[in-house]
mmCIF file of C-alpha atoms in Angstrom:
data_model
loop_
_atom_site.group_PDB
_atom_site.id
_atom_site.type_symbol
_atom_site.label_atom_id
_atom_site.label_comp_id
_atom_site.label_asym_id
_atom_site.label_seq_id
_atom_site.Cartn_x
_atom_site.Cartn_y
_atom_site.Cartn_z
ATOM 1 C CA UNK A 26 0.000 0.000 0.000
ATOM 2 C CA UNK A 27 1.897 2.895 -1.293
ATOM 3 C CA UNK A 28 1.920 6.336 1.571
ATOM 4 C CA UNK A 29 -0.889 7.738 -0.274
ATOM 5 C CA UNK A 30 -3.639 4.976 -0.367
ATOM 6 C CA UNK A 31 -2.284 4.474 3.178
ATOM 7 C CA UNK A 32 -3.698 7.960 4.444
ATOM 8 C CA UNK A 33 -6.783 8.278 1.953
ATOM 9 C CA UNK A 34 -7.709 5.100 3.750
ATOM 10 C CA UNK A 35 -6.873 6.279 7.656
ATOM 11 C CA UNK A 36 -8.987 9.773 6.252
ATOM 12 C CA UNK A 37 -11.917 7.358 5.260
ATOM 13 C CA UNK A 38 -11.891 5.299 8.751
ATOM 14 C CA UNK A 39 -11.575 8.552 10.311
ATOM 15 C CA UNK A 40 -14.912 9.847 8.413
ATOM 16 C CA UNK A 41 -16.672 6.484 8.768
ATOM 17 C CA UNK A 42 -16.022 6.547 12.848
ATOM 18 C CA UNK A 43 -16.934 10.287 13.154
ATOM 19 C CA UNK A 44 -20.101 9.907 10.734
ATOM 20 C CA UNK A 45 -20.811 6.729 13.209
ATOM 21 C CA UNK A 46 -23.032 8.615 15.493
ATOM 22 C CA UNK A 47 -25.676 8.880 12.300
ATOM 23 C CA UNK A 48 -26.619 5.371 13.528
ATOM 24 C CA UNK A 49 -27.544 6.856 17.132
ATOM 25 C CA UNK A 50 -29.743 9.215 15.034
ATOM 26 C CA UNK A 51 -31.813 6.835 13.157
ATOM 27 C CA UNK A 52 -31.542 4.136 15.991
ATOM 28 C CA UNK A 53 -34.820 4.390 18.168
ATOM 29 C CA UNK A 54 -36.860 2.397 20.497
ATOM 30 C CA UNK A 55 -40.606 2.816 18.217
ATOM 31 C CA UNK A 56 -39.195 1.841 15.126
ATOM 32 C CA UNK A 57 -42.271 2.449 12.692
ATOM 33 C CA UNK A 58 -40.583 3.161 9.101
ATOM 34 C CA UNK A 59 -39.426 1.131 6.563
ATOM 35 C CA UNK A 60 -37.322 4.253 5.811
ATOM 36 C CA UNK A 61 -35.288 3.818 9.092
ATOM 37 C CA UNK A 62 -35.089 0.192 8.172
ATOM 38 C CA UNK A 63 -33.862 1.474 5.459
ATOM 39 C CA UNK A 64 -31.246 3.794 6.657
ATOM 40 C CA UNK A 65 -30.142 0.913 9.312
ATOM 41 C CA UNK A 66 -29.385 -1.239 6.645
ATOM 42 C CA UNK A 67 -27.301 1.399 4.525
ATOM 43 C CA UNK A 68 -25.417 2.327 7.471
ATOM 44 C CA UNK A 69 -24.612 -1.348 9.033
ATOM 45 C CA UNK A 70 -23.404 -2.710 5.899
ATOM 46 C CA UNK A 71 -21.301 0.133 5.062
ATOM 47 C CA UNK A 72 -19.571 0.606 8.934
ATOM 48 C CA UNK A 73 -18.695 -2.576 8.502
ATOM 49 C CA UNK A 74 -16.989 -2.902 5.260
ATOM 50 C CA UNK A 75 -15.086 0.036 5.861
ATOM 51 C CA UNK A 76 -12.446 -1.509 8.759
ATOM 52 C CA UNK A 77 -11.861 -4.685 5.645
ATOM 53 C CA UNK A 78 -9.985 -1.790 3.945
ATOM 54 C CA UNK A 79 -7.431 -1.171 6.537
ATOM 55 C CA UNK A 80 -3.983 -2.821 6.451
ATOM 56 C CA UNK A 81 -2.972 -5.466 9.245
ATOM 57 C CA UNK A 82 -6.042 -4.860 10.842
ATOM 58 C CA UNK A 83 -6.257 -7.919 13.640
ATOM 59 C CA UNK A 84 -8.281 -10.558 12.982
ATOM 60 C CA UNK A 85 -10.820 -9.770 16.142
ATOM 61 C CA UNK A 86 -11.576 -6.335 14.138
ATOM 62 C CA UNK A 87 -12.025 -8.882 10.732
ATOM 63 C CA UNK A 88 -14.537 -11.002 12.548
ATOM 64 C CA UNK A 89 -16.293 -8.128 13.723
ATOM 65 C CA UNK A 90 -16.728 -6.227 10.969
ATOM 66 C CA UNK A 91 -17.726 -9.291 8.811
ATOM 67 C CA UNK A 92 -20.543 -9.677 11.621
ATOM 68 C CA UNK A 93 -21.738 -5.960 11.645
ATOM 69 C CA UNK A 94 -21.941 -6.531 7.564
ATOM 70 C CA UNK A 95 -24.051 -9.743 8.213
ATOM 71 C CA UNK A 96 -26.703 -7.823 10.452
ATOM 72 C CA UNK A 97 -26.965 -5.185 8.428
ATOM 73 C CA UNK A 98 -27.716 -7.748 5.561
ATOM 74 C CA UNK A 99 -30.458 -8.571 8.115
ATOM 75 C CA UNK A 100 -32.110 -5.536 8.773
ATOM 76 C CA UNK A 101 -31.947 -5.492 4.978
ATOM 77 C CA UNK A 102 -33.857 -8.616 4.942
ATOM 78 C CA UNK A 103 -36.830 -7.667 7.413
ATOM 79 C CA UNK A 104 -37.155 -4.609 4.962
ATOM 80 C CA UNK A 105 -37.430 -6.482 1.907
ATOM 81 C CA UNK A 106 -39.652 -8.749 3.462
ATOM 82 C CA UNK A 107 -41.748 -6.023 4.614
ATOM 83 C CA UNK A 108 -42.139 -4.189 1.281
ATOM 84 C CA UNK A 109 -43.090 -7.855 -0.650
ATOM 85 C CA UNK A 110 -45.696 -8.029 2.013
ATOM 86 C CA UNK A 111 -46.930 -3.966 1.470
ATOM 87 C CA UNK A 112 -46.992 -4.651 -2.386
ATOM 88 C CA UNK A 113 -49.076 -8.122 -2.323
ATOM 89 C CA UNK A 114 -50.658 -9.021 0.830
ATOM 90 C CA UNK A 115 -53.849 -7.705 1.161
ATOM 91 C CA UNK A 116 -53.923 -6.163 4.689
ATOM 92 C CA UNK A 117 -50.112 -4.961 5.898
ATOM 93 C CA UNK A 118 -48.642 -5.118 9.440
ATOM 94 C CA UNK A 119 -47.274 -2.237 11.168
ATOM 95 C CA UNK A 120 -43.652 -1.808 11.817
ATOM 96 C CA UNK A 121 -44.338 -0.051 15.301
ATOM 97 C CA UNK A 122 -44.949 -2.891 17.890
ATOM 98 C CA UNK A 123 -44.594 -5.908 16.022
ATOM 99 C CA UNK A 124 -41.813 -8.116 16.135
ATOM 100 C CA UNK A 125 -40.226 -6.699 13.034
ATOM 101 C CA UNK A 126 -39.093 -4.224 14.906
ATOM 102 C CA UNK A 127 -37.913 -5.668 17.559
ATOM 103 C CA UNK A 128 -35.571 -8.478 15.389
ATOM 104 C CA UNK A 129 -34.120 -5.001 14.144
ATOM 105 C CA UNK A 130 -33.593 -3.336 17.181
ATOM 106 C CA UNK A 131 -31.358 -6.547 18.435
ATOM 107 C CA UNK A 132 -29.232 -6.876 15.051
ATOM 108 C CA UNK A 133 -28.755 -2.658 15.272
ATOM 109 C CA UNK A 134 -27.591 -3.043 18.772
ATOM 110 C CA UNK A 135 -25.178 -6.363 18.592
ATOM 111 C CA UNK A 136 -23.637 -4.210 15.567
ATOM 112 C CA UNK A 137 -23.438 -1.125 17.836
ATOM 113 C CA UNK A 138 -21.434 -3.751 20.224
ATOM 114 C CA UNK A 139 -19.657 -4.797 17.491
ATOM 115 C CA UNK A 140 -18.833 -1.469 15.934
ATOM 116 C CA UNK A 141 -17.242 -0.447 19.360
ATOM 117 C CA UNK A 142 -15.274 -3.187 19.383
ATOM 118 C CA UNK A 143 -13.715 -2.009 16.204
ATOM 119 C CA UNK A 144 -12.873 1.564 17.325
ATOM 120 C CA UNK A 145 -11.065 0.304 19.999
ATOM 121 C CA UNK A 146 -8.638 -1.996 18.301
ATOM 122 C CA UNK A 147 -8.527 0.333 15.359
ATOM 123 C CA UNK A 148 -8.185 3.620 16.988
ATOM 124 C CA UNK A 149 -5.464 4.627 19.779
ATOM 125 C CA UNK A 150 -7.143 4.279 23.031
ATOM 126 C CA UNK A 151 -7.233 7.222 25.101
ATOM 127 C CA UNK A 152 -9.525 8.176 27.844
ATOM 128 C CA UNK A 153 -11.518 10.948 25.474
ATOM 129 C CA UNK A 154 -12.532 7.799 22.932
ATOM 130 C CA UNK A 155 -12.770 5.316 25.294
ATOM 131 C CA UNK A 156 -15.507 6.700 27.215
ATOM 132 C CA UNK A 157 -17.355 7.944 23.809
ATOM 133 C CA UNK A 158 -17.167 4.151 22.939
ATOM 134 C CA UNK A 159 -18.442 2.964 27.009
ATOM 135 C CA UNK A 160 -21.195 5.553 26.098
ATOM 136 C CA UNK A 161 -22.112 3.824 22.684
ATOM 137 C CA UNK A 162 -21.829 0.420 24.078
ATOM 138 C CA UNK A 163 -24.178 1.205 26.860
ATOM 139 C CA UNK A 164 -26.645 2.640 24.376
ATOM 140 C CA UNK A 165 -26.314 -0.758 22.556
ATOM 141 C CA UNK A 166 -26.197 -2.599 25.259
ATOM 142 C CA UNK A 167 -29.771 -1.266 26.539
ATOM 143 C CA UNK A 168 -31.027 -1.432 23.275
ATOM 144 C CA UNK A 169 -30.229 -5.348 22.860
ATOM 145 C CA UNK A 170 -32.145 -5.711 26.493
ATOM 146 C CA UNK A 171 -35.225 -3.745 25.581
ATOM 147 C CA UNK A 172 -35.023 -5.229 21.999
ATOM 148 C CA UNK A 173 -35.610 -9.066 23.624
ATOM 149 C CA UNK A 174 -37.800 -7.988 26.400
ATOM 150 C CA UNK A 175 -40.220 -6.651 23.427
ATOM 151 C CA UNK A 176 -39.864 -9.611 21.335
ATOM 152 C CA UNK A 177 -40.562 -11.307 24.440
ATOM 153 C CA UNK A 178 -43.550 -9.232 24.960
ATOM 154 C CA UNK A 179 -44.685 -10.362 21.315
ATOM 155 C CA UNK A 180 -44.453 -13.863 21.338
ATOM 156 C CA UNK A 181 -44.862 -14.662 24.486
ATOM 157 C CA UNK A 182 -47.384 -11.890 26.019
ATOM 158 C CA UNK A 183 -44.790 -11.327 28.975
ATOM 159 C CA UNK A 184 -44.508 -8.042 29.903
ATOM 160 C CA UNK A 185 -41.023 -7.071 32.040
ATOM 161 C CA UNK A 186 -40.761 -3.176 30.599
ATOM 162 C CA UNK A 187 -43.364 -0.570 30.159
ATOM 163 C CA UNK A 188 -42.968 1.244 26.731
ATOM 164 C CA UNK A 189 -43.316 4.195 28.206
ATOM 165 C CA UNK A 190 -40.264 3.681 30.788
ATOM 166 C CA UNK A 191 -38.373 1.472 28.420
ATOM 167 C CA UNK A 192 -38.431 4.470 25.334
ATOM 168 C CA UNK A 193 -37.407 7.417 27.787
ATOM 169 C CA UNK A 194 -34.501 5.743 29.149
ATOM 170 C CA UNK A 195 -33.485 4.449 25.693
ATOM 171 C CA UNK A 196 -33.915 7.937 24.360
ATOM 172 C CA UNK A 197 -31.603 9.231 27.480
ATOM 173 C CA UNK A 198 -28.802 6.487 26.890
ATOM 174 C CA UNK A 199 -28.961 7.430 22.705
ATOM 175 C CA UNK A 200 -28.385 11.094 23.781
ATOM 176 C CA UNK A 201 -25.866 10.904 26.012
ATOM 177 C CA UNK A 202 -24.100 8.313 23.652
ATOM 178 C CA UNK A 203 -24.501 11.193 20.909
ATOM 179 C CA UNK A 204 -23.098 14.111 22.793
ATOM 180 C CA UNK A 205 -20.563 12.193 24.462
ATOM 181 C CA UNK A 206 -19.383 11.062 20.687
ATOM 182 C CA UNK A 207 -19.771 14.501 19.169
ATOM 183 C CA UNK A 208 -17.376 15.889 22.183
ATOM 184 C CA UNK A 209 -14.648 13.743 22.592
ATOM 185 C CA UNK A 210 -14.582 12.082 19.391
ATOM 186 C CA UNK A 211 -15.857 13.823 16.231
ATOM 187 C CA UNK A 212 -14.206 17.219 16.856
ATOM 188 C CA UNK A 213 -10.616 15.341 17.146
ATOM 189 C CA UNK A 214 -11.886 14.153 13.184
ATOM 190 C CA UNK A 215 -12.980 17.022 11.622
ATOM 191 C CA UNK A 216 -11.592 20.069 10.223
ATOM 192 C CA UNK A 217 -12.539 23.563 10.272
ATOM 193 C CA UNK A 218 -15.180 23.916 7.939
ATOM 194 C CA UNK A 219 -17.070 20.827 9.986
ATOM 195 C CA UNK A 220 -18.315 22.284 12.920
ATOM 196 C CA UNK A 221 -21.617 23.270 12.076
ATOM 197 C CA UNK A 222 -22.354 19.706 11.446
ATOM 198 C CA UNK A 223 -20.455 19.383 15.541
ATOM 199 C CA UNK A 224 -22.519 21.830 16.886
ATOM 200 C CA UNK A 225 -25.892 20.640 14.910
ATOM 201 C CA UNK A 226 -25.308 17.122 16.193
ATOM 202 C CA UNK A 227 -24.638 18.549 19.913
ATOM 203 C CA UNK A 228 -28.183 19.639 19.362
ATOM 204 C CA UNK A 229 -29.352 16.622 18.680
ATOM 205 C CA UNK A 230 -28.101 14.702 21.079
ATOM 206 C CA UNK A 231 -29.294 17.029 23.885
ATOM 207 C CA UNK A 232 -32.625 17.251 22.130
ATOM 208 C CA UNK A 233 -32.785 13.607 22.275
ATOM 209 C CA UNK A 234 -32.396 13.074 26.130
ATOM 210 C CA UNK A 235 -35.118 15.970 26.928
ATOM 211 C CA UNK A 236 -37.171 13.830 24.604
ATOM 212 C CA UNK A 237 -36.261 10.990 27.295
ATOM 213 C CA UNK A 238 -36.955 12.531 30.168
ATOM 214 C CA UNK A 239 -40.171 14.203 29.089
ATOM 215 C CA UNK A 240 -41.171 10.227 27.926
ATOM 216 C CA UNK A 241 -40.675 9.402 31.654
ATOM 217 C CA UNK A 242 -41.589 12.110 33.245
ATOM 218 C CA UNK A 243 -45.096 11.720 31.042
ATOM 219 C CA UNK A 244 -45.369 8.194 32.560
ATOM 220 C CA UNK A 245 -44.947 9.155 36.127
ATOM 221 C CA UNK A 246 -47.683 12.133 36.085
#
């Protein structure tokens, strides 16, 4: 790999891992578009080819990424099998509260899991990333939970979680995953003329834990 390649391809993994927080964005509890489906499927696949272009990567990072790319094929798979059954079944199921949903939820979250796993054998680890990444994996981690305690809810008719509860705290854990990214991690991978898109995002993410807290905060009162 001549010196060139060599940094166009540490300035795409660098992109890829700041741009990472997108999934945060599109990742949420109420699933209900085939859009977002979509979006999830787009953005799993494409996180996870990008580490197979890196040099000497180890083979922990290989296995992972091979395994984001493979959920992300699934997500893609619930979607197509969601628009077949919107062009010729006669009555369609919603995406919201069905078990659609949930199936993506869980493959989002084990890539979330996955995806942090990559950062940190990719990327040096200093305190700044490494708590950006705890912050993602907790947000993943909760999402995998909630994810089979709905499915369980489904199939089963066992209720563990209220929606209500269960939404506002994932909201919370999203946001906080999305500002702590956006602080320690994206400015350190952006130049100049990206801050806007820093400062926009810092929005978000705050936006998105008063969304939480007003969830739970509906459900108490």
């Amino acid at each position: 790999m001549t010196d060139q390649s060599a940094k166009n391809t540490q300035v795409s993994w660098q992109t890829t891992q700041g741009f990472s927080v997108f999934l945060l964005y599109i990742l949420r509890p109420d699933i209900e578009s085939v859009i977002i489906l979509i979006c999830l499927t787009v953005m799993l696949v494409c996180m996870g080819i990008s580490p197979l272009f890196i040099e000497n990567k180890p083979v922990s990072v290989l296995i992972a990424a091979m395994l984001m790319t493979a959920l992300g094929g699934g997500v893609g798979g619930l979607t197509i099998g969601t628009l077949l059954e919107r062009l010729f079944a006669e009555t369609h199921t919603e995406i919201g509260g069905s078990w659609v949903a949930s199936v993506a939820l869980i493959c989002t979250s084990l890539a979330i899991l996955a995806w942090v796993l990559i950062v940190l054998r990719i990327s040096p680890v200093t305190r700044p990333p490494l708590v950006a990444a705890i912050l993602f994996a907790i947000a993943g981690v909760y999402a995998l939970i909630y994810g089979i305690l709905t499915l369980e809810t489904y199939f089963f008719g066992i209720t563990r979680i209220t929606s209500a509860w269960g939404e506002g705290i994932a909201y919370i854990l999203n946001g906080s995953a999305i500002v702590g990214w956006t602080h320690l991690v994206m400015p350190k991978m952006f130049i100049t003329k990206h801050r806007a898109f820093v400062v926009c995002s810092m929005i978000v993410g705050v936006a998105t834990v008063v969304i939480g807290i007003i969830g739970i905060l509906d459900a108490i009162f």
